[in-house]
């Protein structure tokens, strides 16, 4: 399943500091939405509000509304833990669990939640998730080796396998390829394109080519200056943003004439 | 464009055997000088310490001058610093080795089967053993560990994962204060506690001793567990939250296993610290010559107290008391060594593989 996410006048705070101001946008299902913009404009901050990871930081909170297929995920009775089960996340730095094997890492979404499953189910799920993350062929003979024994690119795909194994509706990726070589990057880009068949994919990237290659929609964020809140400047189809943006700031940024 | 790095090519280096040979040479030379000049004490012994110091000085001067001539200034300085650092290391290790050797040499006399199979009941003079003390030490340390490890680890988890604001600050402050408690105060605390609870007739028992050890051990466990939990990368916690794992399960299943090796090592070092405590046990657990397996009643002997009383209260056959004291000390040292070995094995087994 894949879900439509709607943000309405969303303000994101770190204690008193307003990091992102007044975001209104609709993130389409079965599509890749890219967040681009200069460093510090609040891309990571915003993407982390989509699975309520933002509030893990002491003092951090959100104003406004954020709905997923019409359901307000910030409603008082909603458990953030439940939200995170529906919205998977891949981080900038690969972070497999060092105490677990490759297989245990893939199944960690179940294991850590004390969900029992039969061995055959576990094997099946492991294979399915690893195939889904384009990693199966590389690791099928060493599933019991520690997850940290893989290369950086493989670790990142393991983290993707871990995220898709729990079958979420949405996958968030915060600069998933910034620590990887071009070949691993290409593998992950291909994977993102495959993932959008089933999930809503949101990706933060500093790589303009990457955004234009793989995303369907692009959101450009900017800040007026340090200490000022980040704002959504323009949000449109990717071709439009990269070929014919309405805002001058967007054009300057995507054409590299920024700052 | 080809560049020649003269700096790399041009310097000559002294051969590998230069340093050891120079050291042996200088020591031999100094010894020869002492012998020839008849510089000995009344009984004709050479002063080895003086030879070592003078020999080392000679070695340093010689090495510096030769190295400076052949290898240049940077290398010569390098050799000087290496020399000083090695000397400092030797200085730190010599007393340690000497101590271990003395305990071994004197303790081995009585390290026999009888020592491990009998108590001191009705023994005056030769024979007897420390079984009662070994049992006491094992039981008391185990109880102290059972009290302080869960308490300490849970406190550390609170401080690192949950604690915020005043309460956390207060807990940290108390842990700091407890770390500095003199061990005799911990003994007095346990003694008075049991005096209030059980009355003067039965206040002194194994449990009181264990409590005093636990008081000393808990802050050490808190501190080391806290350090270990702090170095668990935050990314792992976030990875777990992002999978929809609640906080408490994240702590139990991600944070603790990642830090387990370090925590286990810390615990064993904490045990090794308190296992040699004498003063609080003398006060709270008392001393006895008989077997006592029950920590809940009657006085209980422990190894450090055994060593102390054997030495301090020597009976008619003084030599056999002293021998037993050394054997007790050696046993204690062996136990601590085993514990350290255990710590290494545990940290090997539990540490994240990769
Ligand atoms: N934990 C935090 N506490 C307080 N302020 C924070 C925190 N994390 C980020 N910020 C602030 O929020 C603003 C947005 O940061 P954010 O990390 O979202 O930027 P970003 O767009 O992801 O930048 P980059 O491209 O460099 O990753 C910055 O001004 C930053 O200083
Ligand atoms: Mg970021």
mmCIF file of N, CA and C and ligand atoms in Angstrom, chain A residues 43-44 92 174-175 204, ligand 2:
data_model
loop_
_atom_site.group_PDB
_atom_site.id
_atom_site.type_symbol
_atom_site.label_atom_id
_atom_site.label_comp_id
_atom_site.label_asym_id
_atom_site.label_seq_id
_atom_site.Cartn_x
_atom_site.Cartn_y
_atom_site.Cartn_z
ATOM 1 N N UNK A 43 15.581 20.432 5.449
ATOM 2 C CA UNK A 43 15.104 19.234 4.738
ATOM 3 C C UNK A 43 15.035 18.034 5.674
ATOM 4 N N UNK A 44 16.123 17.820 6.407
ATOM 5 C CA UNK A 44 16.135 16.683 7.342
ATOM 6 C C UNK A 44 15.077 16.873 8.406
ATOM 7 N N UNK A 92 21.215 8.947 6.462
ATOM 8 C CA UNK A 92 22.350 9.347 5.637
ATOM 9 C C UNK A 92 23.522 8.385 5.788
ATOM 10 N N UNK A 174 16.952 10.049 3.827
ATOM 11 C CA UNK A 174 17.647 11.318 4.028
ATOM 12 C C UNK A 174 19.068 11.198 3.490
ATOM 13 N N UNK A 175 19.309 11.756 2.340
ATOM 14 C CA UNK A 175 20.615 11.669 1.679
ATOM 15 C C UNK A 175 21.181 10.257 1.736
ATOM 16 N N UNK A 204 15.689 13.013 0.375
ATOM 17 C CA UNK A 204 16.416 14.278 0.486
ATOM 18 C C UNK A 204 17.714 14.107 -0.255
HETATM 19 MG MG1 LIG C 2 20.145 17.007 6.468
#
